[in-house]
PDB file of C-alpha atoms in Angstrom:
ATOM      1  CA  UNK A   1       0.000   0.000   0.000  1.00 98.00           C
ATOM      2  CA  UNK A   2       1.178   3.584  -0.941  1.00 98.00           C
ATOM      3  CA  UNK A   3       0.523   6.279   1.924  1.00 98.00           C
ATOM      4  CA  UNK A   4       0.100   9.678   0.225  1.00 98.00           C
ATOM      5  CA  UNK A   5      -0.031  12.912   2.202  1.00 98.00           C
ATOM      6  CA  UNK A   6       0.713  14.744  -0.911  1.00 98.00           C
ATOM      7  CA  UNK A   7      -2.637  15.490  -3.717  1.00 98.00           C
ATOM      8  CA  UNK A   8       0.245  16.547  -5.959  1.00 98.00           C
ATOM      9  CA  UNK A   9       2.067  13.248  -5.517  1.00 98.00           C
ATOM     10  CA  UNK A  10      -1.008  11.071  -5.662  1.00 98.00           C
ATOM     11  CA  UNK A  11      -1.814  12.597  -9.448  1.00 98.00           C
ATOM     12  CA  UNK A  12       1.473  11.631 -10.479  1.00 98.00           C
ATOM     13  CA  UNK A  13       1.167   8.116  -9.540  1.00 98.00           C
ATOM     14  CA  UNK A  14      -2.750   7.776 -10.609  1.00 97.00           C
ATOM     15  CA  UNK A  15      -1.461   8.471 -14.249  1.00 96.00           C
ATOM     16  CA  UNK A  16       0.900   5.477 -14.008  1.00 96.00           C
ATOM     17  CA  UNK A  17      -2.211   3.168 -13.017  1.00 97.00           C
ATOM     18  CA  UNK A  18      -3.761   1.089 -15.766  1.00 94.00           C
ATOM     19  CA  UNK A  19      -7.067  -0.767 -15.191  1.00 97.00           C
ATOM     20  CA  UNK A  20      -9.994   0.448 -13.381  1.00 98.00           C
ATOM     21  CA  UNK A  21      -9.608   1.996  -9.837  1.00 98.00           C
ATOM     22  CA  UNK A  22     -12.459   2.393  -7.152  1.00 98.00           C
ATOM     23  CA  UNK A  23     -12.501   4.748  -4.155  1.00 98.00           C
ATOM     24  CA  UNK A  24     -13.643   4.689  -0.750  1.00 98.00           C
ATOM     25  CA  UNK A  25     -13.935   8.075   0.484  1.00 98.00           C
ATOM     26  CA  UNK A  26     -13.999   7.823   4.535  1.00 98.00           C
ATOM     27  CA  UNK A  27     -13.222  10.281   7.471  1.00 98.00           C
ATOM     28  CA  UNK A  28     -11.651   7.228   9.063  1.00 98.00           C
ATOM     29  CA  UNK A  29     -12.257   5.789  12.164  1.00 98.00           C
ATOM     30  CA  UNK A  30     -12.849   2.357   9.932  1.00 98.00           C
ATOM     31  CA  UNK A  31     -15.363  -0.622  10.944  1.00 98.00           C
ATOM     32  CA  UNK A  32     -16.281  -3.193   9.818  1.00 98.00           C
ATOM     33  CA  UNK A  33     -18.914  -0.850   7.152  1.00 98.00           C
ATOM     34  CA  UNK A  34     -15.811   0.720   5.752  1.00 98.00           C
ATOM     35  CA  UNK A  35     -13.908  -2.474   5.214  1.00 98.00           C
ATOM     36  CA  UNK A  36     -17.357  -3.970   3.086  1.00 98.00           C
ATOM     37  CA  UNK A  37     -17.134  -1.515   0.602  1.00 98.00           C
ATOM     38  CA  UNK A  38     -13.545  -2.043   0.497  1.00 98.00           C
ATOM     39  CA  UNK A  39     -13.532  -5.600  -0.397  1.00 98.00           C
ATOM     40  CA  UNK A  40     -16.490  -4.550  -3.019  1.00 98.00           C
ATOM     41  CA  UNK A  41     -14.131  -2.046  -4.491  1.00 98.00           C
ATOM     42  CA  UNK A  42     -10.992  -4.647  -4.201  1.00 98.00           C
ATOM     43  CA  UNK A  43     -13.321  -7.531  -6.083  1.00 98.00           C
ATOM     44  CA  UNK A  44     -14.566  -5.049  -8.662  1.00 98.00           C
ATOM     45  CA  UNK A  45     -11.223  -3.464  -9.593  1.00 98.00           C
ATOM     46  CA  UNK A  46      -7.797  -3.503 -10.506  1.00 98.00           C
ATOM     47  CA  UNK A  47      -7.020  -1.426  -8.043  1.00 98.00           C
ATOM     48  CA  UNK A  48      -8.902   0.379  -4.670  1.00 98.00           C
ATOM     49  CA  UNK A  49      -7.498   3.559  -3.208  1.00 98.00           C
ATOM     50  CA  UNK A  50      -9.163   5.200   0.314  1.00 98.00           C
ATOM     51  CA  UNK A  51      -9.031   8.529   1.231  1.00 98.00           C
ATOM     52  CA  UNK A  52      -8.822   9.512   5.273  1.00 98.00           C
ATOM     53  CA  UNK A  53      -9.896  12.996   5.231  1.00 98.00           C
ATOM     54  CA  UNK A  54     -12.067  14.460   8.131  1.00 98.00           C
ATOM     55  CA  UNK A  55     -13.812  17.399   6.398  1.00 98.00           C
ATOM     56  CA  UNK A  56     -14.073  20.206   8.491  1.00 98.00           C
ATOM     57  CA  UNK A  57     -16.822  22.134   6.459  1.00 98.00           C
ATOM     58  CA  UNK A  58     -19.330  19.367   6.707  1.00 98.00           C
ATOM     59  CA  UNK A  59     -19.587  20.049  10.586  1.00 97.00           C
ATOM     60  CA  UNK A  60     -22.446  22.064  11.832  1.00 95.00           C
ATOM     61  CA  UNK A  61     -21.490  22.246  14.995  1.00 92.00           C
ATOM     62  CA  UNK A  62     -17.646  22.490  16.559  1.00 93.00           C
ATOM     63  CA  UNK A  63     -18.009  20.383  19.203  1.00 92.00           C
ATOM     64  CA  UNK A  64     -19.165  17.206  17.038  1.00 94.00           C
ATOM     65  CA  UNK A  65     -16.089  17.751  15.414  1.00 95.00           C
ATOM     66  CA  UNK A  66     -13.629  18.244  18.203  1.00 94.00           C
ATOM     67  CA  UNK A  67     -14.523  14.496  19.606  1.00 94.00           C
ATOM     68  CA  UNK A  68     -14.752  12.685  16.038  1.00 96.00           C
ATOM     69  CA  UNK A  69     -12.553   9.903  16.681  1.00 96.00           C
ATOM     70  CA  UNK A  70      -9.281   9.771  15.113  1.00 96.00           C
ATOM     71  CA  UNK A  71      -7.403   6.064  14.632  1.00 97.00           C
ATOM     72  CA  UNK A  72      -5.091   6.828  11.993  1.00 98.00           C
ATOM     73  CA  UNK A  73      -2.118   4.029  13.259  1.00 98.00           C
ATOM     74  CA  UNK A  74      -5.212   1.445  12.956  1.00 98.00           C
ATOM     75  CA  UNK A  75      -6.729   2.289   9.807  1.00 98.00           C
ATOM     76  CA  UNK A  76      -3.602   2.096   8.350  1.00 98.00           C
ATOM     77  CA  UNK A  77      -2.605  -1.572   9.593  1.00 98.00           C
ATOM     78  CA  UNK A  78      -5.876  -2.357   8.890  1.00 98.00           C
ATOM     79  CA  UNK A  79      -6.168  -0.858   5.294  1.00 98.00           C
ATOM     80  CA  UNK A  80      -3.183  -2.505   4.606  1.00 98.00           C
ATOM     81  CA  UNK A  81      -4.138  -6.003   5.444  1.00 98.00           C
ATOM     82  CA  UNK A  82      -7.185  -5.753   3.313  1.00 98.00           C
ATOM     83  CA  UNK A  83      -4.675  -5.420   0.548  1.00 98.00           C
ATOM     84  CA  UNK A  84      -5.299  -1.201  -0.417  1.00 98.00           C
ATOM     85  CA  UNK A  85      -3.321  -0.261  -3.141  1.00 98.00           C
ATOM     86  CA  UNK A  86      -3.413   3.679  -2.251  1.00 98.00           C
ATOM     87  CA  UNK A  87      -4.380   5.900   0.792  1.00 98.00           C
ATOM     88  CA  UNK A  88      -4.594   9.205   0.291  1.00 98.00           C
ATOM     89  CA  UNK A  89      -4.622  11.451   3.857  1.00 98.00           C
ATOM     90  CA  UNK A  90      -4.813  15.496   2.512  1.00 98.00           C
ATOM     91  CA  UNK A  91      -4.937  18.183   4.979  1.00 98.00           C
ATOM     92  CA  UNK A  92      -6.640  20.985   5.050  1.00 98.00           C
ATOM     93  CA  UNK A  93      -4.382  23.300   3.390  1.00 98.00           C
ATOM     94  CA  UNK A  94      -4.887  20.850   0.142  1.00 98.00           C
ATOM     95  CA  UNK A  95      -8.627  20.383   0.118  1.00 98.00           C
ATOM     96  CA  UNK A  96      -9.097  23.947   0.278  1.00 98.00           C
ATOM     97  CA  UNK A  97      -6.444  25.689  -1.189  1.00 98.00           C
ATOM     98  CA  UNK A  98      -9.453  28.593  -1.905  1.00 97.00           C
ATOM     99  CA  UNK A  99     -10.239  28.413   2.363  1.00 97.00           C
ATOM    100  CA  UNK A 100     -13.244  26.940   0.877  1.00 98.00           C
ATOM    101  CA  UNK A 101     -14.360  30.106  -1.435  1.00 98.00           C
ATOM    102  CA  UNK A 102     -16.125  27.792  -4.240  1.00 98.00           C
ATOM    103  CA  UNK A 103     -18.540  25.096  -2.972  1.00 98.00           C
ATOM    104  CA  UNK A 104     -20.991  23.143  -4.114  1.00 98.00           C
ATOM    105  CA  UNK A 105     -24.980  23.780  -2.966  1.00 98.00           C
ATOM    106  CA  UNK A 106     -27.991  21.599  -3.956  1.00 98.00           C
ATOM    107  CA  UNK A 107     -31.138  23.960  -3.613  1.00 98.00           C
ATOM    108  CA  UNK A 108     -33.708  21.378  -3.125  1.00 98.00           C
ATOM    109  CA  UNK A 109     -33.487  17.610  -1.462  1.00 98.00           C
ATOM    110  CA  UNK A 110     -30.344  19.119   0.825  1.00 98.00           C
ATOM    111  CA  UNK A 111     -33.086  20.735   2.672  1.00 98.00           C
ATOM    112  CA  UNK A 112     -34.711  17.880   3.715  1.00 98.00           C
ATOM    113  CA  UNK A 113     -33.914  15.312   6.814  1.00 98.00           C
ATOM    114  CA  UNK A 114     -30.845  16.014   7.898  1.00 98.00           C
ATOM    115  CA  UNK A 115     -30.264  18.938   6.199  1.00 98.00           C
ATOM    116  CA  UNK A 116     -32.975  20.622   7.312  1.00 98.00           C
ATOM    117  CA  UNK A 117     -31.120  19.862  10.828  1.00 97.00           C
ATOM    118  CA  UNK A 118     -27.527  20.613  10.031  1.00 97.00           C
ATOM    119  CA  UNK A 119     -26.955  23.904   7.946  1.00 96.00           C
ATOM    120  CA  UNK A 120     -24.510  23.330   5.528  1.00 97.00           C
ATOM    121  CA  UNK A 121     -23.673  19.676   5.837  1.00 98.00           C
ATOM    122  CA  UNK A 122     -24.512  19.172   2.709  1.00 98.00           C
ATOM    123  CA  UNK A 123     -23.031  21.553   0.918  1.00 98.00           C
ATOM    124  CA  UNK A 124     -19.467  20.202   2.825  1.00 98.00           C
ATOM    125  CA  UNK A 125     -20.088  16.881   1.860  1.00 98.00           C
ATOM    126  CA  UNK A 126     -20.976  17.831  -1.999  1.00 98.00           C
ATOM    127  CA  UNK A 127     -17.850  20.057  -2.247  1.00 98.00           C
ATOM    128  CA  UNK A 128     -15.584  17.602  -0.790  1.00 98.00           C
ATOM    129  CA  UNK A 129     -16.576  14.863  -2.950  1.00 98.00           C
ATOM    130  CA  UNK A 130     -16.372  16.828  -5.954  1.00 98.00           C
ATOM    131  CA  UNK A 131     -12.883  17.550  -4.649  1.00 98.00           C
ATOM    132  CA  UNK A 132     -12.093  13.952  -3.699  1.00 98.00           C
ATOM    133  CA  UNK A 133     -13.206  12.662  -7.408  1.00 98.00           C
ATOM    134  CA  UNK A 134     -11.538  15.167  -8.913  1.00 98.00           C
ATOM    135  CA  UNK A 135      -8.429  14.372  -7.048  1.00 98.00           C
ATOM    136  CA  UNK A 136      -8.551  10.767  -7.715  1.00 98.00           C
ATOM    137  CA  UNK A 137     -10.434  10.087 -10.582  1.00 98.00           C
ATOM    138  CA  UNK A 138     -11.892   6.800  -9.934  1.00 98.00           C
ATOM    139  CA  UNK A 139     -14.186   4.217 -12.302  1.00 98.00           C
ATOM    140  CA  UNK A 140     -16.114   3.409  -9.407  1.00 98.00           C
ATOM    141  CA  UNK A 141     -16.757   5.427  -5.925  1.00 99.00           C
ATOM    142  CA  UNK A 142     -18.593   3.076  -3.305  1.00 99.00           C
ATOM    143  CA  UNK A 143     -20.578   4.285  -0.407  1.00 98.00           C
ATOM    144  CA  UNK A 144     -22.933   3.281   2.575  1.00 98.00           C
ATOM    145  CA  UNK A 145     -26.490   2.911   2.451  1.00 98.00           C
ATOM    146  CA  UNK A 146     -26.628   4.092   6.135  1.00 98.00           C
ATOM    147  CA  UNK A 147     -25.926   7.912   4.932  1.00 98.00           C
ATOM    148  CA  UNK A 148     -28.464   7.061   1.812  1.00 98.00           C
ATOM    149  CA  UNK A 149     -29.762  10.549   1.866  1.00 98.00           C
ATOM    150  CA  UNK A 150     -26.016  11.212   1.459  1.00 98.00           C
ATOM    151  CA  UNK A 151     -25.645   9.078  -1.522  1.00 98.00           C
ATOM    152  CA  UNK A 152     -28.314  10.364  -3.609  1.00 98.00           C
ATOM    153  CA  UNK A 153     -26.949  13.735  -3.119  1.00 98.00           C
ATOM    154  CA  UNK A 154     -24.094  12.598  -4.539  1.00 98.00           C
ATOM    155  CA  UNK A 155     -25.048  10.286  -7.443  1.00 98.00           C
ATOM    156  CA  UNK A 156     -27.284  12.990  -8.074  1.00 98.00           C
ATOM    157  CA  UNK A 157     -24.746  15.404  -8.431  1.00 98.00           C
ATOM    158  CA  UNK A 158     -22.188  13.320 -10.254  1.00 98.00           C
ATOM    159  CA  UNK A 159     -25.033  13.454 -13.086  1.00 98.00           C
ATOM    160  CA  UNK A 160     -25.467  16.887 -13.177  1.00 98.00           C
ATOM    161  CA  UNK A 161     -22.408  17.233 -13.727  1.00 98.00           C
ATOM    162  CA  UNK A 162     -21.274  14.629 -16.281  1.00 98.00           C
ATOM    163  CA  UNK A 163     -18.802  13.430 -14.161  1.00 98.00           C
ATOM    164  CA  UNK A 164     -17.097   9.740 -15.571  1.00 97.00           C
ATOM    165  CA  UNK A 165     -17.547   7.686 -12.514  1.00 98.00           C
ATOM    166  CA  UNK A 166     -20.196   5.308 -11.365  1.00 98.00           C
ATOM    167  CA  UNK A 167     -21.463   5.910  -7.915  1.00 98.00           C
ATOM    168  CA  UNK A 168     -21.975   2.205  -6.210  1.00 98.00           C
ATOM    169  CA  UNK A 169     -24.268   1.967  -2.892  1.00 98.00           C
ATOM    170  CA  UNK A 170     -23.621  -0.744  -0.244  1.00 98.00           C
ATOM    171  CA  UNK A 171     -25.888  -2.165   2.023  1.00 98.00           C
ATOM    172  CA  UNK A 172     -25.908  -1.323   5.726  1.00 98.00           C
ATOM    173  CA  UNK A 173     -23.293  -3.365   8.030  1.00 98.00           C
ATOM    174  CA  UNK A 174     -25.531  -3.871  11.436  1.00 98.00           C
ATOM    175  CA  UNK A 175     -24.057  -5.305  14.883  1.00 98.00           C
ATOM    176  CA  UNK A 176     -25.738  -8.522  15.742  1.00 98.00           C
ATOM    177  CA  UNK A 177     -28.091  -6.474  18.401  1.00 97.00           C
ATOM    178  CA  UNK A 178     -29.272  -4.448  15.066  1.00 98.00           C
ATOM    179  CA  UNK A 179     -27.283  -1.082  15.537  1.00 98.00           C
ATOM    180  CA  UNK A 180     -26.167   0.306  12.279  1.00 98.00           C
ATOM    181  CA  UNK A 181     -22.565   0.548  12.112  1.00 98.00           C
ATOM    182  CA  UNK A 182     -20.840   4.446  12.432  1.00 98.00           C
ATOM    183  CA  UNK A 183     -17.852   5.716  14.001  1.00 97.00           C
ATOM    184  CA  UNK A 184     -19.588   7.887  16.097  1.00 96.00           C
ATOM    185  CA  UNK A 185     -20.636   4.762  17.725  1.00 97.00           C
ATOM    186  CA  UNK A 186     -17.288   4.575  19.243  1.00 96.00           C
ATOM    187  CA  UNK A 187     -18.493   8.157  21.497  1.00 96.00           C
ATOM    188  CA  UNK A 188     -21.252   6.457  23.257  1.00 96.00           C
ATOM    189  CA  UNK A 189     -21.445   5.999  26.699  1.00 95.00           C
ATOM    190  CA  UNK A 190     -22.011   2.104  27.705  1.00 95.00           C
ATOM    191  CA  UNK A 191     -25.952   2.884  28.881  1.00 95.00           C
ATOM    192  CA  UNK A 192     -25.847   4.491  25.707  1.00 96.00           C
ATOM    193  CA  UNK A 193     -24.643   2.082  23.414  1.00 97.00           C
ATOM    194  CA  UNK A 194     -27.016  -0.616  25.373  1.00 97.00           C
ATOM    195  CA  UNK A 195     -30.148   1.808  24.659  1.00 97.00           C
ATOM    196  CA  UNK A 196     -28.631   2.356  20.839  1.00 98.00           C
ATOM    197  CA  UNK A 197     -30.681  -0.720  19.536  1.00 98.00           C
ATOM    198  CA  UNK A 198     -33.970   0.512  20.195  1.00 98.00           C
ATOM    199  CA  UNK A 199     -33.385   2.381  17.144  1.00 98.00           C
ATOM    200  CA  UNK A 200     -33.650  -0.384  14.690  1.00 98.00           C
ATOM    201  CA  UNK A 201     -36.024  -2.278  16.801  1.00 97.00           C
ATOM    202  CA  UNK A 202     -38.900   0.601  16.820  1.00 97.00           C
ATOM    203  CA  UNK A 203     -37.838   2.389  13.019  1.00 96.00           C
ATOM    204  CA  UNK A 204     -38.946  -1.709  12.378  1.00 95.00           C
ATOM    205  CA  UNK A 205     -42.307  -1.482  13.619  1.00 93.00           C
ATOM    206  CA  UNK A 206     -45.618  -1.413  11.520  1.00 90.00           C
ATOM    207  CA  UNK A 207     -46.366   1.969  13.341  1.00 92.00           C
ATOM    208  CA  UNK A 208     -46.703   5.114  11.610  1.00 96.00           C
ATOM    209  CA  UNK A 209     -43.727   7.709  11.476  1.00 97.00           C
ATOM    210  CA  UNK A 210     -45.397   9.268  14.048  1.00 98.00           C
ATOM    211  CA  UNK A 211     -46.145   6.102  16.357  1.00 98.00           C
ATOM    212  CA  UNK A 212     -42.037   5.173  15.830  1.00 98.00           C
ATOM    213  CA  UNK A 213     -41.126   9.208  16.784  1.00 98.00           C
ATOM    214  CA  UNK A 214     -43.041   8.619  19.889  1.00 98.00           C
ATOM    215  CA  UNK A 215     -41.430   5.499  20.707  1.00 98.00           C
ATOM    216  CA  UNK A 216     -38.441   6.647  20.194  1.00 98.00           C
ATOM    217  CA  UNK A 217     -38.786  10.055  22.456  1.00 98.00           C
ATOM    218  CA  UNK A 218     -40.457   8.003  25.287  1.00 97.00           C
ATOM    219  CA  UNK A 219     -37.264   6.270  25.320  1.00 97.00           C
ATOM    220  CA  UNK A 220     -35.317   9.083  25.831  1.00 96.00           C
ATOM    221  CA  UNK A 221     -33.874   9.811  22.356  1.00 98.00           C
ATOM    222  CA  UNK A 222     -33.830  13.275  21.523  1.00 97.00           C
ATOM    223  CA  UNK A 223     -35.827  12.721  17.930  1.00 98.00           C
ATOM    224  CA  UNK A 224     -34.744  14.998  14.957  1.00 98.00           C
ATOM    225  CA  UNK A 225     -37.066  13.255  12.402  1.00 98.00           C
ATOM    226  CA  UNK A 226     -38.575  10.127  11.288  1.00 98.00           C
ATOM    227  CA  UNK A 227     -39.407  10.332   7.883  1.00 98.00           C
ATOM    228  CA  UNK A 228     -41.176   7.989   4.826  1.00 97.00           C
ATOM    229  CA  UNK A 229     -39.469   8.781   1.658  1.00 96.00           C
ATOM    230  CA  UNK A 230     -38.221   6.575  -1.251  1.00 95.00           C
ATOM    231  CA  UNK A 231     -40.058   3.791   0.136  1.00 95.00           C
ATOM    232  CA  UNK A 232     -37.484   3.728   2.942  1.00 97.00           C
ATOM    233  CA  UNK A 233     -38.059   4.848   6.713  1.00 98.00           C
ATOM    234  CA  UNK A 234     -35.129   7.525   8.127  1.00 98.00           C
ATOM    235  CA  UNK A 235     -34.624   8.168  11.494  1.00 98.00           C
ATOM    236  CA  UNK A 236     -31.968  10.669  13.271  1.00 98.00           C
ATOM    237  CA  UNK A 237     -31.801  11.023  16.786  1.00 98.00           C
ATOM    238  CA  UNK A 238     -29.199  12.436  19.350  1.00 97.00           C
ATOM    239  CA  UNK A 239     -28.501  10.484  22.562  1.00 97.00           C
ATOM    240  CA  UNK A 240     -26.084  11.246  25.547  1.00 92.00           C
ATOM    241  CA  UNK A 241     -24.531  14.423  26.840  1.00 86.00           C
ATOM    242  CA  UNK A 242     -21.558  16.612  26.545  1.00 77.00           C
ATOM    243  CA  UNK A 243     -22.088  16.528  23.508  1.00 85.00           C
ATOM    244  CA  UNK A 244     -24.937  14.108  22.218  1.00 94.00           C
ATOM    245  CA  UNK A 245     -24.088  11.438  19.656  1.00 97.00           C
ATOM    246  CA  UNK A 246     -26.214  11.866  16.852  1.00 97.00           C
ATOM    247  CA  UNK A 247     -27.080   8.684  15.092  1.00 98.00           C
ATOM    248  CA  UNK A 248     -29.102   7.782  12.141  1.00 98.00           C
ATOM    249  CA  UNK A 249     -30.377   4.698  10.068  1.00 98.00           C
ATOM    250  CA  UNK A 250     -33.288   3.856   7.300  1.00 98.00           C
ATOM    251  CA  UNK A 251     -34.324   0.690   6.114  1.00 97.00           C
ATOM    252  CA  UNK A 252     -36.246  -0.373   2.931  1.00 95.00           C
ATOM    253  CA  UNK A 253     -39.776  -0.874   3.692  1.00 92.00           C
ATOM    254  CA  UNK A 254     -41.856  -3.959   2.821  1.00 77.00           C
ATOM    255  CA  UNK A 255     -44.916  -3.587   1.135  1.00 52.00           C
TER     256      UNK A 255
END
């Protein structure tokens, strides 16, 4: 595996590469969701590279940022085990040579869900992406169906803009008590972590959106939305303090 802190030296060596190449974009932090679309990307192509990158502008609030976990010696062993060809890690100075002057805004679905709870999330997650496949120039990008509200955005956008990649989504990784994977799971508390499940277990009932909100709050979740779209039900919800975790899942609905 190459280690790249360098976007100038990662170009150079991306023109050497023949074959297809497919990206995972992460903020590292890696589970055991991360390392599925890896070995999607590694079975699919000649080559994978990951980017570690914890974007700043996609942060609504500072103090969610300050405590995002940071495992950097792990992820590497780990990345190179599963047999990663590349790893890009930019800092800021590279991603936003322009301090972040030119971004990219959606005017419509950004709005919604968790938009509609973190200002300018979305745009931060657009313009880094852009940035990202720009940067490495992959066949195939793969990302989680956990942030699917996420990956619309951004297949969405890849079309608008003609871009020459193919945008894969990958099913949600769960732990065996139903918890959708995350990194942030690594901030909770252990009555926290124990009360966690609940989401999956009540965004699973045959209640309304309403009926699973209530559920949810009598349990002590602080509920942002629940939400039918897409034939999928989303949930976000924050639990703990100093700061709260925020956490959010969907699942495809059954007819």
């Amino acid at each position: 595996m190459i280690v790249f802190d360098s976007i100038r030296r990662f170009k150079s060596t991306r023109q050497t590469l023949g074959g297809t190449l497919g990206l995972v974009p992460t903020m590292g932090a890696l589970h055991e969701g991360h390392k599925s679309l890896i070995h999607r990307s590694l079975k699919e192509n000649q080559s994978t590279a990951v980017s570690i990158y914890i974007n700043p502008t996609q942060f609504d609030r500072a103090e969610d940022l300050k405590v995002y976990p940071e495992t950097m010696s792990e992820d590497k062993e780990q990345l190179k085990s599963l047999g990663v060809d590349l790893l890009l890690i930019p800092n800021y100075e590279q991603m936003y040579p322009d301090t972040f002057r030119y971004e990219i805004r959606e005017k419509g679905f950004s709005s919604e869900m968790c938009g509609a709870y973190r200002t300018g999330h979305f745009t931060g997650v657009l313009t880094v992406v852009m940035k990202l496949l720009n940067i490495i120039r992959p066949n195939r990008a793969y990302f989680g169906e956990k942030d699917y509200q996420q990956y619309l955005l951004i297949r969405d956008m890849v079309e608008a803009f003609s871009l020459e990649v193919e945008i894969i989504p990958c099913p949600i990784v769960r732990d065996p008590d139903g918890l959708a994977l995350s990194s942030r799971n690594m901030n909770l508390s252990d009555s926290a972590r124990e009360k966690a499940p609940l989401i999956y277990e009540l965004m699973r009932s045959k209640g309304s959106d309403n009926e699973v909100r209530l559920g949810l709050t009598k349990e002590g979740f602080e509920v942002e939305y629940v939400k039918t779209k897409f034939g999928r039900r989303f949930v976000a919800v924050r639990i703990g303090t100093n700061p709260t975790v925020r956490l959010i899942d969907n699942i495809a609905l059954i007819e």
